[in-house]
mmCIF file of C-alpha atoms and ligand atoms in Angstrom:
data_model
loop_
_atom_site.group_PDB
_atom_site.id
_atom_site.type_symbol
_atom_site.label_atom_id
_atom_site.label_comp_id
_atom_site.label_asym_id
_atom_site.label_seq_id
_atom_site.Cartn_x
_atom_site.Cartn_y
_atom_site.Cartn_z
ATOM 1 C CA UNK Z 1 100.876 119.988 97.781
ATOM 2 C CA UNK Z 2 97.976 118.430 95.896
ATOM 3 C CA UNK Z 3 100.524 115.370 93.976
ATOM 4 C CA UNK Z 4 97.159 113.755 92.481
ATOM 5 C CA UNK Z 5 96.135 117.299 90.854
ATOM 6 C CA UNK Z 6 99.542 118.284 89.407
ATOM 7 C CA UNK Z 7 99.959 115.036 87.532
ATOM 8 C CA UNK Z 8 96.622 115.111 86.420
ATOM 9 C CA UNK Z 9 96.952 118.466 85.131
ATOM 10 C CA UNK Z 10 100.222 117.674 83.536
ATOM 11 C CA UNK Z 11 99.078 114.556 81.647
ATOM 12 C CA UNK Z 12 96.034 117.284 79.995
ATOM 13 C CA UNK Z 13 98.990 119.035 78.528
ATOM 14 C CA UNK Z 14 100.348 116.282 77.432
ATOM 15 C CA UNK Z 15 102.505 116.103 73.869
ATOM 16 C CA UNK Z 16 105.170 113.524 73.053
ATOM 17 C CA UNK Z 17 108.272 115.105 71.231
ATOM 18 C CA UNK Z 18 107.656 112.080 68.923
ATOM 19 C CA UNK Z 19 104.935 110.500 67.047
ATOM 20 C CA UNK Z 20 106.742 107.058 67.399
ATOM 21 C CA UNK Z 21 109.613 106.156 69.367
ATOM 22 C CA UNK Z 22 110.668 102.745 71.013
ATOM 23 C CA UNK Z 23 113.445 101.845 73.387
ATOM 24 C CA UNK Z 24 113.532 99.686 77.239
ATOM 25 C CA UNK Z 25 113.557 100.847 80.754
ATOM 26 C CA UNK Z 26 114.979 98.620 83.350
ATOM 27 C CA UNK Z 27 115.003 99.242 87.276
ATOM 28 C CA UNK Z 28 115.948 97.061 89.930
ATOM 29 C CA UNK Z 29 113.860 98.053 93.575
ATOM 30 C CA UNK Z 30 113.737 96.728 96.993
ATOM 31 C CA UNK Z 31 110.831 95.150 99.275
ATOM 32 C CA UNK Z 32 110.591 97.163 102.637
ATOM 33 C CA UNK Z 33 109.286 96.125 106.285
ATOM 34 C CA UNK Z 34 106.858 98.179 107.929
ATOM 35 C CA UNK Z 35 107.925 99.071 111.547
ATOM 36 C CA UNK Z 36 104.986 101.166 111.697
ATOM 37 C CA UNK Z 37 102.166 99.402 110.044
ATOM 38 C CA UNK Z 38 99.693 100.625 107.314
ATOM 39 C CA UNK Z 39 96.480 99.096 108.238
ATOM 40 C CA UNK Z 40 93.366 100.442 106.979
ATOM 41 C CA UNK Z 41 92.752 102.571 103.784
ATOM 42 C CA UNK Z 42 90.307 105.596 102.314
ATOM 43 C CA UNK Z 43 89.935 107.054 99.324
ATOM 44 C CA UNK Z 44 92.266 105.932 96.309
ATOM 45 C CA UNK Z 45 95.009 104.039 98.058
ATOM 46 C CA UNK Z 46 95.593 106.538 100.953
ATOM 47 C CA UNK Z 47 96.496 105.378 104.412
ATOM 48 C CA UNK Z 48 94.540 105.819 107.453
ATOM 49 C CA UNK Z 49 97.479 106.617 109.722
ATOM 50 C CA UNK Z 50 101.010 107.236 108.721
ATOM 51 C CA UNK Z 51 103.118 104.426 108.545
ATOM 52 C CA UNK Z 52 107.474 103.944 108.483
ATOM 53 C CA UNK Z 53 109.939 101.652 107.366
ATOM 54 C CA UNK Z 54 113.251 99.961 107.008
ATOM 55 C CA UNK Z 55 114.024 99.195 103.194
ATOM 56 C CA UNK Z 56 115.956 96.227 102.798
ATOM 57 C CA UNK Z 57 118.897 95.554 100.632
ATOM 58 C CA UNK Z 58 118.169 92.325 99.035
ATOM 59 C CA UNK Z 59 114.848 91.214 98.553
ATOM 60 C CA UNK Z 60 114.415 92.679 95.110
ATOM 61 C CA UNK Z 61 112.106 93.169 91.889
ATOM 62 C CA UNK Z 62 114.180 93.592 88.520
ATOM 63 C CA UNK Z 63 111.870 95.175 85.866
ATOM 64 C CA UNK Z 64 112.606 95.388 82.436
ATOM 65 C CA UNK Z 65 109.783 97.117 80.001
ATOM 66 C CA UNK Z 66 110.582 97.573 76.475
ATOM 67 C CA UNK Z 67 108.111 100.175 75.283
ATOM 68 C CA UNK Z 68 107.181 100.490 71.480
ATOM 69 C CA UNK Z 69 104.863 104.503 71.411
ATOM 70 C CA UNK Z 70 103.449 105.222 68.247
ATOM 71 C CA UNK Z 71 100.464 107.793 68.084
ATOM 72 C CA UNK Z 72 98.586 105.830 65.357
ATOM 73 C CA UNK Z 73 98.012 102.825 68.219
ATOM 74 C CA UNK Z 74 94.233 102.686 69.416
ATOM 75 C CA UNK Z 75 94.741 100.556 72.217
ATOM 76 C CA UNK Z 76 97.754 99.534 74.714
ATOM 77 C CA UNK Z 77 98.907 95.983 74.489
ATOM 78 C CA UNK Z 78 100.897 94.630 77.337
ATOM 79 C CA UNK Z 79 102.530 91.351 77.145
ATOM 80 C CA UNK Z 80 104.114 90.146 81.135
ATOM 81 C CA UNK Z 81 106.245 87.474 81.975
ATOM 82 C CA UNK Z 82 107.014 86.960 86.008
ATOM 83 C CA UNK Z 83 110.017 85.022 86.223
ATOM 84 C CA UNK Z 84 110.378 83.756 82.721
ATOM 85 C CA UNK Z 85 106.882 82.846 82.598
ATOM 86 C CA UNK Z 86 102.993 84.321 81.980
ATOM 87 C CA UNK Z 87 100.959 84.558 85.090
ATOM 88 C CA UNK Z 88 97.396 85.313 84.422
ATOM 89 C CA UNK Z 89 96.668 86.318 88.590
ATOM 90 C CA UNK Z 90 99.693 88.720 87.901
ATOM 91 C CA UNK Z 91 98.292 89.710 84.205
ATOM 92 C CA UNK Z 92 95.483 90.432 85.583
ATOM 93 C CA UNK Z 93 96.264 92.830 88.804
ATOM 94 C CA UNK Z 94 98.774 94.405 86.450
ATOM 95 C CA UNK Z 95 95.998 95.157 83.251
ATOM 96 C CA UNK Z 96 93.656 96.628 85.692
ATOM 97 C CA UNK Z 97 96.500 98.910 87.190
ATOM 98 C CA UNK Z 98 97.986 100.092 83.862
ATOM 99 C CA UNK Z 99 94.191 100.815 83.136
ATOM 100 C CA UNK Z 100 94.074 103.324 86.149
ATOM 101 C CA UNK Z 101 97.257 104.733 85.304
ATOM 102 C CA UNK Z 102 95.835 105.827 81.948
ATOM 103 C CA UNK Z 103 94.713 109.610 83.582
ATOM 104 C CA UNK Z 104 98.044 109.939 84.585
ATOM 105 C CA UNK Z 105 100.005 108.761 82.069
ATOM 106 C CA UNK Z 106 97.987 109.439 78.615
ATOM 107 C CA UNK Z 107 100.981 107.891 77.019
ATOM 108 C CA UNK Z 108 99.951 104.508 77.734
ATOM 109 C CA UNK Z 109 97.132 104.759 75.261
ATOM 110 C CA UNK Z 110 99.306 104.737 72.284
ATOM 111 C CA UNK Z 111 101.956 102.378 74.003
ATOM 112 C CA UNK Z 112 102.699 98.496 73.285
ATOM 113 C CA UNK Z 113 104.677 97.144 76.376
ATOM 114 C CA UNK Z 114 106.768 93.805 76.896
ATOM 115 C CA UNK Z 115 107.352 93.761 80.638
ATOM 116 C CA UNK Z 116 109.593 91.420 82.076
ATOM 117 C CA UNK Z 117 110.043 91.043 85.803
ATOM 118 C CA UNK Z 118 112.058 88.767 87.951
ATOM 119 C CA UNK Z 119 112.248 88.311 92.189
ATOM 120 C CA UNK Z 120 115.785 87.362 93.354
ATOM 121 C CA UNK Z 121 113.477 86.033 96.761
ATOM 122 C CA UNK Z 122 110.998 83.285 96.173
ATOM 123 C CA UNK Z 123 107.542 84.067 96.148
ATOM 124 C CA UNK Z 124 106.646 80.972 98.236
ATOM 125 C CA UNK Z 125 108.839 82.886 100.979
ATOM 126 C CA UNK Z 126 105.472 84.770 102.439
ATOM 127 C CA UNK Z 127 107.523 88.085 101.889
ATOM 128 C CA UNK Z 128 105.822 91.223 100.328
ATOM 129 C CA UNK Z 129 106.776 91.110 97.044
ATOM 130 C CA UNK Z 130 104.363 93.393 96.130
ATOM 131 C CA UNK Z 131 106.102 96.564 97.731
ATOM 132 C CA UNK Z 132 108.851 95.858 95.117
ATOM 133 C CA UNK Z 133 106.903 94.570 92.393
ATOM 134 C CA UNK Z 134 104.890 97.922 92.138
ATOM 135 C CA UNK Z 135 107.693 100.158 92.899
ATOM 136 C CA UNK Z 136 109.986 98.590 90.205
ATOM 137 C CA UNK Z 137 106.945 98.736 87.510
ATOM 138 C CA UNK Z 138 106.299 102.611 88.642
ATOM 139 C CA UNK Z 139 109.729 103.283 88.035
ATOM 140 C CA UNK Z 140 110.020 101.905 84.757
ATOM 141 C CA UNK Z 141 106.754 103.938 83.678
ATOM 142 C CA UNK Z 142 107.608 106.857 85.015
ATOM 143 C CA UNK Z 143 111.084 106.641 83.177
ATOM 144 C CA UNK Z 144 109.071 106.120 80.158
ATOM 145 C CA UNK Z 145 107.147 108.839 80.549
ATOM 146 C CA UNK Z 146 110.395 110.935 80.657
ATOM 147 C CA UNK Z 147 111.714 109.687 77.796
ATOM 148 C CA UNK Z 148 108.856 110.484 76.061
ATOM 149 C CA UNK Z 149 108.317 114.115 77.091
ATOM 150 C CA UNK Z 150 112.308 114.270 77.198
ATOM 151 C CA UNK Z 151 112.555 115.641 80.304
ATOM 152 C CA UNK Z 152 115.912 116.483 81.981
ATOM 153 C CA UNK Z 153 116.779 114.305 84.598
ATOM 154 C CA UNK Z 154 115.041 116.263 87.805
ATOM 155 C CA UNK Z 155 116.084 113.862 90.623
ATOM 156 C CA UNK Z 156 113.246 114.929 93.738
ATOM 157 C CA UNK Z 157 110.536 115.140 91.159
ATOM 158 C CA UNK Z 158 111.217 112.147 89.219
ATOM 159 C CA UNK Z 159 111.190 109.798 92.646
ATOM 160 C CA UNK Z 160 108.045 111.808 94.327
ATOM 161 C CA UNK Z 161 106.150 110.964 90.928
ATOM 162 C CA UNK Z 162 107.300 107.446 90.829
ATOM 163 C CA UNK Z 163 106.434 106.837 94.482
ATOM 164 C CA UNK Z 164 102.959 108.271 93.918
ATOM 165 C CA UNK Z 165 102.409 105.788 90.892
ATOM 166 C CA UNK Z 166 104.001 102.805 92.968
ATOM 167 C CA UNK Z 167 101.342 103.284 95.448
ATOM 168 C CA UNK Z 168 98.201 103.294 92.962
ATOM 169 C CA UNK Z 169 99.044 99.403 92.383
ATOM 170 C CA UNK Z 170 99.896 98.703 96.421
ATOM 171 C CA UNK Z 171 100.424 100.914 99.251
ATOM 172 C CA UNK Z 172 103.003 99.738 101.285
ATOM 173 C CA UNK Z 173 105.031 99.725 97.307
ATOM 174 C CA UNK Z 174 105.294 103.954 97.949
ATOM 175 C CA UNK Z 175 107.727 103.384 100.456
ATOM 176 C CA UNK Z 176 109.795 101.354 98.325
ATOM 177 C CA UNK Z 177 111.139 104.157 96.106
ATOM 178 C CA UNK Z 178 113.954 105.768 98.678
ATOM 179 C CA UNK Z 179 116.490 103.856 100.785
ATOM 180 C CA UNK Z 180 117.006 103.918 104.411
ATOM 181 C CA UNK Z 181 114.107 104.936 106.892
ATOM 182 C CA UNK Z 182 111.189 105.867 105.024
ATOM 183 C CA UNK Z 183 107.669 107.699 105.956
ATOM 184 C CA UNK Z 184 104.786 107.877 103.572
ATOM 185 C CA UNK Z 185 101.073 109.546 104.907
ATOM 186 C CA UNK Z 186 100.794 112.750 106.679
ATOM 187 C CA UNK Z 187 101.716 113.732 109.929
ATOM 188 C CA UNK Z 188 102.335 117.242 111.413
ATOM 189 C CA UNK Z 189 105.951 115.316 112.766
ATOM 190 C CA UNK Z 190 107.613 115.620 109.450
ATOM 191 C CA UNK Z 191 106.955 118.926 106.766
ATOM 192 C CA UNK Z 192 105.723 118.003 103.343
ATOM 193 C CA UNK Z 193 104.914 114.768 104.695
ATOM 194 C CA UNK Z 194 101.710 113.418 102.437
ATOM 195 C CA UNK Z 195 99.509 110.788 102.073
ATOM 196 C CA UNK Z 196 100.125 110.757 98.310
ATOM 197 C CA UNK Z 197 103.887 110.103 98.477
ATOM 198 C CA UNK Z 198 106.345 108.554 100.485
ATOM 199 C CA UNK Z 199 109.190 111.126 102.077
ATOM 200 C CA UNK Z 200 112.901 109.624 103.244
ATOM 201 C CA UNK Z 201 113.280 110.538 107.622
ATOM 202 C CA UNK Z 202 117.175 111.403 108.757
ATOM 203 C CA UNK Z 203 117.684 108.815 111.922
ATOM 204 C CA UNK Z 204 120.204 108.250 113.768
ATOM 205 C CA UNK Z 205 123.454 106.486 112.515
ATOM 206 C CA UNK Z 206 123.210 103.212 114.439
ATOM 207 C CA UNK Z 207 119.433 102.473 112.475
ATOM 208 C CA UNK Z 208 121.520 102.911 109.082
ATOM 209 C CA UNK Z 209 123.218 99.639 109.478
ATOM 210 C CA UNK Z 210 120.407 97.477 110.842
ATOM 211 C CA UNK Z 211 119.723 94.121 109.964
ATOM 212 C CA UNK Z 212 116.565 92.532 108.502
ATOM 213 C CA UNK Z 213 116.582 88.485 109.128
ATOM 214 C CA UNK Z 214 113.256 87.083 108.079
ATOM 215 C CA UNK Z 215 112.914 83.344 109.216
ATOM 216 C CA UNK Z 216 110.354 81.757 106.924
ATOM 217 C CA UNK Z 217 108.415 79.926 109.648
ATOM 218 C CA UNK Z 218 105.989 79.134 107.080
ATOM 219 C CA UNK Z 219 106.295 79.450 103.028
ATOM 220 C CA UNK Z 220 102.725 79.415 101.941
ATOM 221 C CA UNK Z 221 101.226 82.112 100.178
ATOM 222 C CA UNK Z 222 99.007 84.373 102.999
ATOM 223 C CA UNK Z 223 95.615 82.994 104.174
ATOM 224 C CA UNK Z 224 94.030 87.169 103.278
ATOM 225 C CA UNK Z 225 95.002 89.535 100.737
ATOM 226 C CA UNK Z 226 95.834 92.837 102.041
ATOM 227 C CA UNK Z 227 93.594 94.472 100.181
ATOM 228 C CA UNK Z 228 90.664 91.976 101.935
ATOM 229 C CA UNK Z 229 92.550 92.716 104.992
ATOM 230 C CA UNK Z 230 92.677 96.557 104.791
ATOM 231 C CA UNK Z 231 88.976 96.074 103.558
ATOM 232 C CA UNK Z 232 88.066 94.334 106.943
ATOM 233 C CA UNK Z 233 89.026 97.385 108.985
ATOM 234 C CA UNK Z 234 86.714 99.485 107.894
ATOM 235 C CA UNK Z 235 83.676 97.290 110.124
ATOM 236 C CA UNK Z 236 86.969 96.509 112.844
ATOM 237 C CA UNK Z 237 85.603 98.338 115.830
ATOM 238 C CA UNK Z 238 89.500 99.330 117.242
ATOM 239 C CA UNK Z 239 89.670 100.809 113.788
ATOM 240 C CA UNK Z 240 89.554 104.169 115.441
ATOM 241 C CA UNK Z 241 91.915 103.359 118.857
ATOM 242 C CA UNK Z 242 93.984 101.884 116.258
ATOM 243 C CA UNK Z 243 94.485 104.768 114.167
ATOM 244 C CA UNK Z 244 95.319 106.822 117.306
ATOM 245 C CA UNK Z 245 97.623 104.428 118.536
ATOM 246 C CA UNK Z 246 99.991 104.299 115.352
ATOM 247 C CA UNK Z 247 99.990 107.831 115.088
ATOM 248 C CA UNK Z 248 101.513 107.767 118.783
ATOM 249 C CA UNK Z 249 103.836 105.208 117.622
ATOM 250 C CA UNK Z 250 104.892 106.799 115.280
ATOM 251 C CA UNK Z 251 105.816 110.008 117.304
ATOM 252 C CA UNK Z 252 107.532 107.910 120.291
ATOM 253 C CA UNK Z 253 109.586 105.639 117.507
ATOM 254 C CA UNK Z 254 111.119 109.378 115.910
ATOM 255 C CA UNK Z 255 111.788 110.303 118.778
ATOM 256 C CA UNK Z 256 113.744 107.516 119.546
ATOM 257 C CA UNK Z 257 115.163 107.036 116.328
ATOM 258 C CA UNK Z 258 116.526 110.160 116.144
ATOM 259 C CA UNK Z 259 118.626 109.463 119.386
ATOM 260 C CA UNK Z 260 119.631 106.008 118.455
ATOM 261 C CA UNK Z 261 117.984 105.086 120.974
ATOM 262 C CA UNK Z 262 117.868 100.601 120.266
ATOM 263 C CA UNK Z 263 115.694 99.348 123.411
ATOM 264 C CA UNK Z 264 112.794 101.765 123.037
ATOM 265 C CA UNK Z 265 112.963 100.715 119.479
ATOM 266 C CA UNK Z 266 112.460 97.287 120.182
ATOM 267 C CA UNK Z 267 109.445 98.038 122.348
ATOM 268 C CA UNK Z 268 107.494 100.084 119.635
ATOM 269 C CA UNK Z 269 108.272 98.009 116.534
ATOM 270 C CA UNK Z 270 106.877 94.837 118.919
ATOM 271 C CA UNK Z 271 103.702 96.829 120.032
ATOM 272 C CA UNK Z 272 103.249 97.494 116.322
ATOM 273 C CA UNK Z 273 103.330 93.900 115.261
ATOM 274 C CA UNK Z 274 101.331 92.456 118.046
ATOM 275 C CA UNK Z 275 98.806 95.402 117.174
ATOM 276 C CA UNK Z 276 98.511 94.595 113.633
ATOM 277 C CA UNK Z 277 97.967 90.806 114.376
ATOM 278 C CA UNK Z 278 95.728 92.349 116.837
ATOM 279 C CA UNK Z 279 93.381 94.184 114.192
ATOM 280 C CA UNK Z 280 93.689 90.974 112.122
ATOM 281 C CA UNK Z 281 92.138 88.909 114.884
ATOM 282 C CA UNK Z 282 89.750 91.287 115.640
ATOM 283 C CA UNK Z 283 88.062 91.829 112.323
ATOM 284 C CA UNK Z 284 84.998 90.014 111.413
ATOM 285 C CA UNK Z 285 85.824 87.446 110.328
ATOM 286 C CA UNK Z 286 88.769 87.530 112.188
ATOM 287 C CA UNK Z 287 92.269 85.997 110.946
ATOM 288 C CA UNK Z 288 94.779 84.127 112.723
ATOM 289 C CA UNK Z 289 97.958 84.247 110.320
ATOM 290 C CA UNK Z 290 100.452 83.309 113.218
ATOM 291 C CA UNK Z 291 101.620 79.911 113.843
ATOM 292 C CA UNK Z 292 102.439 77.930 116.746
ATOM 293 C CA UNK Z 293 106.506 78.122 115.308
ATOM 294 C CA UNK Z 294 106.045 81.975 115.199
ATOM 295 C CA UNK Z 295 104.650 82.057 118.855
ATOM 296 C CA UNK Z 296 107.939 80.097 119.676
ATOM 297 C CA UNK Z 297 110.274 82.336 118.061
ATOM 298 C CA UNK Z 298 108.864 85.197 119.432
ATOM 299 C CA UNK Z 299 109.488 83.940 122.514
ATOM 300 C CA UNK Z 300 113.094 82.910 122.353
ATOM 301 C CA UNK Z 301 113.959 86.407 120.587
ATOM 302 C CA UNK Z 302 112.684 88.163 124.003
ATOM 303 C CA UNK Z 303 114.525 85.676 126.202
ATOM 304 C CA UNK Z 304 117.682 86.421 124.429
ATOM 305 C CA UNK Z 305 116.956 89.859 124.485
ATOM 306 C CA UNK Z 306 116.245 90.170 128.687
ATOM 307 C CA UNK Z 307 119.475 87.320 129.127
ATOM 308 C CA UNK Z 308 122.085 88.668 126.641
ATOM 309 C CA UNK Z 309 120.608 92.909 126.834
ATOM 310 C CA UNK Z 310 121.225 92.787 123.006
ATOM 311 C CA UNK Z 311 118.851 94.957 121.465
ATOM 312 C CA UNK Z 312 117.431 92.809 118.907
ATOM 313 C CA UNK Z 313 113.303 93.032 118.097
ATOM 314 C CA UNK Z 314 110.723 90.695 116.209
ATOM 315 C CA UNK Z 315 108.032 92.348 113.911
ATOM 316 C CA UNK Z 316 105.791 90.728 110.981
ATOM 317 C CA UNK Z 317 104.237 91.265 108.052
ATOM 318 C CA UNK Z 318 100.610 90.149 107.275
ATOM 319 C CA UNK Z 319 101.661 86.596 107.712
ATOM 320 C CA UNK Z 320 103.931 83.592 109.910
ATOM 321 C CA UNK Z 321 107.497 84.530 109.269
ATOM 322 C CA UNK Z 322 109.006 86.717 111.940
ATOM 323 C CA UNK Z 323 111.565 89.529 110.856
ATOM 324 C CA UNK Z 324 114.641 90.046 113.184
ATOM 325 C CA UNK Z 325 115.512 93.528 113.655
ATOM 326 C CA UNK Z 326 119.112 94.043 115.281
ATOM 327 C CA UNK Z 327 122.181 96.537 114.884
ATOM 328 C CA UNK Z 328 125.188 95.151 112.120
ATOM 329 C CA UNK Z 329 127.491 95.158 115.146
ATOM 330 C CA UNK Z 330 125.107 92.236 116.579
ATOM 331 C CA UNK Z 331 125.315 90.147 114.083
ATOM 332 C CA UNK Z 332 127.533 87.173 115.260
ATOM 333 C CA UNK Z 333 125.499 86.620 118.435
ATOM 334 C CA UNK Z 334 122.145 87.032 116.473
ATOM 335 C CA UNK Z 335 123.501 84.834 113.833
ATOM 336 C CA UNK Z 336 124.765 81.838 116.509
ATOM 337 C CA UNK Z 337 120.785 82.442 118.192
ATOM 338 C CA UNK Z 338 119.402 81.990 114.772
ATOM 339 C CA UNK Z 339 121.166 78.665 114.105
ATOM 340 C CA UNK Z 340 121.248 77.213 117.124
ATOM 341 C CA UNK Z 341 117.789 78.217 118.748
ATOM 342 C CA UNK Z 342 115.736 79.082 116.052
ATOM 343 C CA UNK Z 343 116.086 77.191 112.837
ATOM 344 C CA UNK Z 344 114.320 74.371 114.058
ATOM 345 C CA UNK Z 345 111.395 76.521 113.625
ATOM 346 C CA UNK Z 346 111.313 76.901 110.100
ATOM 347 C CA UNK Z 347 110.333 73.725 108.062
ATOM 348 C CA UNK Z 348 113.312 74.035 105.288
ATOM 349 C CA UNK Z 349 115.503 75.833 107.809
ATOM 350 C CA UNK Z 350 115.141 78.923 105.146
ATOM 351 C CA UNK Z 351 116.413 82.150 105.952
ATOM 352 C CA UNK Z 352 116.584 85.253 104.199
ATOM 353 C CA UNK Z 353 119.234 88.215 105.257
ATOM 354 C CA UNK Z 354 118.812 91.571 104.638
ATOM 355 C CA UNK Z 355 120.813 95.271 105.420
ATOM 356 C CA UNK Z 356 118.941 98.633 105.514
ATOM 357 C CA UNK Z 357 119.139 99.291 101.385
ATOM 358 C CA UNK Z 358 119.841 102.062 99.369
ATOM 359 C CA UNK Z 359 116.934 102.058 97.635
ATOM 360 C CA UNK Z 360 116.067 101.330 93.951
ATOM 361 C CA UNK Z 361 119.106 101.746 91.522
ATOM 362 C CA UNK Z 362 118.377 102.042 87.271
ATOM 363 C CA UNK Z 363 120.116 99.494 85.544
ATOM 364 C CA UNK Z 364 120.957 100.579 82.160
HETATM 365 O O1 LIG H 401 100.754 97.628 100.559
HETATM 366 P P1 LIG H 401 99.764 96.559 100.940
HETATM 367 O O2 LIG H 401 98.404 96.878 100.465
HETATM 368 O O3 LIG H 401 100.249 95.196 100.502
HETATM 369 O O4 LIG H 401 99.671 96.526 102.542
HETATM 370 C C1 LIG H 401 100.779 96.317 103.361
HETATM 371 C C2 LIG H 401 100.365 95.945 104.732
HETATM 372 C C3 LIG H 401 101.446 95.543 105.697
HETATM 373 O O5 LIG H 401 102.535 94.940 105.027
HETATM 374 C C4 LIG H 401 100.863 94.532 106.672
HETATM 375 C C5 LIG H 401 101.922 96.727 106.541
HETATM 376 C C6 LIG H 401 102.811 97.730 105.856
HETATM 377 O O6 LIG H 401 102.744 98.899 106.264
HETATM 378 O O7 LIG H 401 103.613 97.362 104.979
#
């Protein structure tokens, strides 16, 4: 299926039921963490290799957008407020990314929207917010849309649409739009898997109740953007290898998903990280992004692993903090490791827990 050609075609046709019409949208989505990583981009926001994830249950964006359509407006207006207040970095990324929507959602021409979004996890924690930020905005447009064309609730459609938008304003966002174990770009491993959208993967039981422990090792914002980082790969000379190597990943970590299979887990999602830090390194210029406290944790979370055989893995995002990965029915031991051998690691002794999630839930 050709997603960017249906929509496109659709928004030709397009005809609002109404020549005015006002009311507010409001959706509440979750950040995700990449077990296999998205590193490297062509074309309009499509991955270079296939990439998975856990989404998480309570690192959150809640968007509201009150939306005023009347066909005698010339131009959109958008006012934004992030966290109670106006953010011109955010104003910005967000203007240029309702102006690309425009081909898919003709709407917005004739549309004055108040959008009001809040993170229940602090920015300065290093955490993606933009995975949730995107996917909660996409949501709230695509509702919008809906309402406008009054369309009957058409559950698949409606989330395959919304994931394609989410990933126009970041990438990693697409995977944000189901819960559980999620795939976005193409593989022969999974039908109607696509580049364009993000597709939910059946694992085994055990994965459903994992645990996401980020230890904030460091809370300033990242040294790169990822869009300067997913830039760099394009001169990385790995880029290739790398490409290859995820795609392999990827095929092993099924595999072992399916089977609930938690040690050879561990092993993949750790080749992944180290790999991505890899590419980051190797770039020109290269990147450093981990810290001396994130070398340290790394090693105490294998020691515990080889002592205790508790299957409990580190991976990172495009920054310091490590992520804990472990089974629910871990949790006390991982919890007594955390505070007593790895706290000291984090300057403000921060911590931020998270379950596999559900995925993003309308609030009305
Ligand atoms: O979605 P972006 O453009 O912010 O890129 C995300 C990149 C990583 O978080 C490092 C990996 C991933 O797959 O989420």
């Amino acid at each position: 299926m050709n997603y960017s050609k249906k929509y496109l075609k659709e928004a030709n046709k397009f005809r609002s039921s109404n020549s005015s019409c006002s009311g507010a949208v409001c959706w509440e989505n979750p950040s995700n963490i990449a077990l296999i990583k998205y590193w490297g981009k062509k074309g309009d926001q499509l991955p270079q290799n296939p990439s998975l994830s856990f989404t998480l249950s309570n690192s959150i964006t809640k968007t509201r957008v009150k939306y005023n359509y009347n066909e005698s407006f010339r131009n959109s207006h958008i006012s934004f407020l992030v966290n109670g207040e106006k953010n011109k970095s955010f104003e910005e990324r967000i203007s240029k990314y309702i102006n690309k929507l425009l081909m898919f959602f003709p709407y917005l021409k004739f549309t004055e929207l108040e959008i009001d979004t809040k993170n229940n996890f602090p920015h300065s924690a290093g955490m993606a917010s933009s995975a949730s930020a995107f996917s909660a905005l996409a949501f709230c447009l695509t509702d919008i849309e809906y309402q406008l064309l009054s369309i009957k609730e058409r559950k698949n459609e409606f989330f395959a649409k919304a994931s394609f938008i989410s990933r126009l304003g970041s990438g990693s966002a697409a995977r944000s739009a189901y819960g559980g174990t999620v795939l976005w770009g193409k593989t022969e491993l999974i039908r109607n898997s696509s580049d364009e959208v993000a597709t939910p993967v059946k694992v085994h039981e055990v994965f459903n109740d994992y645990r996401d422990l980020v230890l904030i090792v460091d809370s300033k914002s990242k040294e790169i953007s990822s869009t300067a980082g997913h830039e760099l790969m394009n001169n990385n000379p790995y880029q290739k290898v790398r490409y290859k190597q995820a795609c392999q990943n990827l095929e092993q970590l099924m595999d072992l998903m399916r089977i609930g299979n938690t040690k050879g887990f561990s092993e993949i999602v750790e080749y992944e990280a180290l790999s991505l830090h890899a590419m980051m390194m190797t770039s020109s210029p290269g990147n450093l992004l981990v810290k001396p406290n994130t070398l340290s944790v790394i090693r105490k979370i294998r020691k515990f692993r080889a002592d205790r055989s508790i299957p409990v893995a580190f991976t990172l995002d495009a920054g310091a903090n490590v992520h804990i990965l472990f089974p629910g029915n871990h949790s006390d031991d991982v919890m007594k490791l955390v505070k007593d051998e790895l706290l000291i690691f984090c300057p403000d002794r921060e911590y931020i827990l998270n379950e596999v999630g559900s995925g993003p839930k309308k609030i009305s």
